[in-house]
Amino acid sequence: MTPLLSRPRRDHTPWLARAGLVQPVAAVLTDRIDDLAVAEAAARMALARRVPVLLIAVLPPDIHRQGDGPLSAPLRAVLARVMPKIGPITTGYIPEVFHLPAGRGSRLAAARELLAMAARHRAPDVVAARSGPEGLDAFTLIEAAALRGGQFVHTIAPAAWTPLRSPSP
């Protein structure tokens, strides 16, 4: 047998050219109180992997007419709530808008569309809250991911409510 004469190839590709190969961690933001916990968990996972966070803002179908750009007012409103919490711990973020389907589709229709959006961004992990709009809670996303053989969905429990107490003297 002859030994292989190959040496390890050094990758001289510029960083910007390899940026398309980044696999961000997706966070499903559904305009609920659990969004902070979801965004923070996704940011910690992304920081450990040194990848950006894909922030998917779920908006109702009627907001679609008001503006659909990457920096539209409804998207900025959703991001404004979570960015102060995750800004210092993230390596970057990608904002994305997902509009709920207007008609009454199947139970898994919205979940399949959201997972397809995450797959277009090459996100292998999706972080979602246990409770959410119809079809976008974590359990429906897990079922849709299992049926389509897609991403791994992480479930975030809602924060426990504790009543405010006055300091005792």
Coordinates of C-alpha atoms in Angstrom, one line a residue:
M1 CA 0.0 0.0 0.0
T2 CA 1.2 3.4 -0.7
P3 CA 0.7 6.1 1.9
L4 CA -1.5 9.0 1.1
L5 CA 0.4 12.1 0.2
S6 CA -2.3 14.6 1.2
R7 CA -1.7 17.2 3.7
P8 CA -4.5 18.9 5.7
R9 CA -6.0 21.6 3.6
R10 CA -6.1 25.0 5.3
D11 CA -9.2 26.9 4.6
H12 CA -8.2 30.3 3.1
T13 CA -11.8 31.3 2.3
P14 CA -12.6 34.7 3.7
W15 CA -15.0 34.9 6.7
L16 CA -17.7 36.7 4.7
A17 CA -17.8 33.9 2.1
R18 CA -18.4 31.3 4.8
A19 CA -21.1 33.3 6.4
G20 CA -23.8 31.4 4.5
L21 CA -22.8 28.3 6.3
V22 CA -23.7 29.7 9.7
Q23 CA -26.5 27.7 11.5
P24 CA -28.3 30.1 13.8
V25 CA -30.5 29.2 16.7
A26 CA -34.1 30.2 16.1
A27 CA -36.3 31.8 18.7
V28 CA -40.0 31.9 18.2
L29 CA -41.3 35.2 19.6
T30 CA -45.1 35.2 19.9
D31 CA -45.8 38.5 21.6
R32 CA -46.3 36.9 25.0
I33 CA -44.6 37.2 28.4
D34 CA -42.6 34.0 27.7
D35 CA -40.7 35.7 24.8
L36 CA -38.0 36.9 27.2
A37 CA -37.3 33.4 28.4
V38 CA -37.4 32.0 24.9
A39 CA -35.0 34.7 23.5
E40 CA -32.7 34.4 26.5
A41 CA -32.4 30.6 26.1
A42 CA -31.8 30.9 22.4
A43 CA -29.2 33.5 22.9
R44 CA -27.3 31.4 25.4
M45 CA -27.4 28.4 23.0
A46 CA -26.1 30.7 20.2
L47 CA -23.4 32.1 22.4
A48 CA -22.1 28.6 23.3
R49 CA -22.0 27.8 19.5
R50 CA -20.8 31.2 18.5
V51 CA -23.6 31.7 16.0
P52 CA -26.3 34.4 15.7
V53 CA -29.9 34.1 16.9
L54 CA -32.7 33.9 14.4
L55 CA -35.4 36.0 16.0
I56 CA -38.7 34.9 14.3
A57 CA -41.5 37.4 15.3
V58 CA -44.9 35.8 14.8
L59 CA -47.4 38.4 13.7
P60 CA -51.2 38.2 13.0
P61 CA -52.2 38.0 9.4
D62 CA -53.9 41.5 9.4
I63 CA -50.6 43.2 10.2
H64 CA -49.2 41.9 6.9
R65 CA -50.7 44.9 5.0
Q66 CA -49.2 47.5 7.3
G67 CA -45.6 46.8 6.5
D68 CA -43.5 43.7 5.7
G69 CA -40.0 45.0 5.6
P70 CA -37.1 43.7 7.7
L71 CA -37.4 46.8 9.9
S72 CA -41.2 47.3 9.9
A73 CA -42.8 48.9 13.0
P74 CA -44.5 45.6 14.3
L75 CA -41.2 43.8 14.0
R76 CA -39.3 46.6 15.8
A77 CA -41.9 46.5 18.6
V78 CA -41.4 42.8 19.2
L79 CA -37.6 43.1 19.1
A80 CA -37.6 46.1 21.4
R81 CA -38.9 44.0 24.2
V82 CA -36.3 41.2 24.0
M83 CA -33.1 43.0 22.7
P84 CA -32.3 44.7 26.1
K85 CA -32.3 41.3 27.7
I86 CA -30.3 39.3 25.0
G87 CA -28.3 42.1 23.4
P88 CA -25.3 41.8 25.7
I89 CA -25.1 38.0 25.5
T90 CA -25.6 37.3 21.8
T91 CA -23.1 37.1 19.0
G92 CA -25.6 38.7 16.5
Y93 CA -29.2 38.3 15.4
I94 CA -31.2 37.9 12.3
P95 CA -34.7 39.4 12.4
E96 CA -37.4 37.6 10.5
V97 CA -41.2 38.0 10.3
F98 CA -43.7 35.1 10.2
H99 CA -47.3 35.9 9.6
L100 CA -49.9 33.5 10.9
P101 CA -52.0 31.9 8.1
A102 CA -55.2 33.8 7.4
G103 CA -57.5 30.8 6.8
R104 CA -58.3 27.9 9.1
G105 CA -55.8 25.3 7.9
S106 CA -54.8 22.1 9.5
R107 CA -53.5 22.0 13.1
L108 CA -49.9 21.6 11.9
A109 CA -50.0 24.0 8.9
A110 CA -48.6 27.0 10.7
A111 CA -45.9 24.9 12.5
R112 CA -44.8 23.4 9.2
E113 CA -44.5 26.9 7.6
L114 CA -42.5 28.2 10.6
L115 CA -40.1 25.2 10.5
A116 CA -39.7 25.7 6.8
M117 CA -38.7 29.3 7.4
A118 CA -36.1 28.2 10.0
A119 CA -34.8 25.5 7.6
R120 CA -34.3 28.2 4.9
H121 CA -32.0 29.9 7.4
R122 CA -30.3 26.5 8.2
A123 CA -31.3 26.7 11.8
P124 CA -31.0 23.2 13.4
D125 CA -32.5 24.2 16.7
V126 CA -35.8 26.1 17.4
V127 CA -36.6 27.4 20.8
A128 CA -40.3 27.9 21.6
A129 CA -42.6 28.4 24.6
R130 CA -45.0 25.8 25.8
S131 CA -47.9 28.1 25.3
G132 CA -48.4 30.1 22.1
P133 CA -50.8 30.9 19.3
E134 CA -52.7 28.0 17.8
G135 CA -50.3 25.8 16.0
L136 CA -47.1 27.5 17.3
D137 CA -46.8 26.2 20.8
A138 CA -43.7 24.0 21.4
F139 CA -45.6 20.7 21.4
T140 CA -47.1 21.4 18.0
L141 CA -43.7 22.4 16.7
I142 CA -42.2 19.2 18.0
E143 CA -44.9 17.1 16.3
A144 CA -44.4 19.0 13.0
A145 CA -40.7 18.6 13.2
A146 CA -41.0 14.9 13.8
L147 CA -43.3 14.5 10.8
R148 CA -41.1 16.4 8.5
G149 CA -37.8 15.1 9.9
G150 CA -36.6 18.6 10.7
Q151 CA -35.2 20.7 13.5
F152 CA -34.8 19.9 17.1
V153 CA -37.4 21.9 19.1
H154 CA -36.5 23.1 22.6
T155 CA -39.3 23.8 25.0
I156 CA -39.2 26.7 27.5
A157 CA -41.6 26.7 30.4
P158 CA -43.3 29.9 31.4
A159 CA -41.8 31.8 34.2
A160 CA -43.4 31.2 37.6
W161 CA -45.5 34.0 38.8
T162 CA -44.6 35.3 42.3
P163 CA -46.6 38.0 44.0
L164 CA -45.0 41.2 45.0
R165 CA -44.2 41.5 48.7
S166 CA -43.4 44.5 50.7
P167 CA -40.3 44.2 52.8
S168 CA -41.1 43.3 56.3
P169 CA -39.7 45.6 59.1

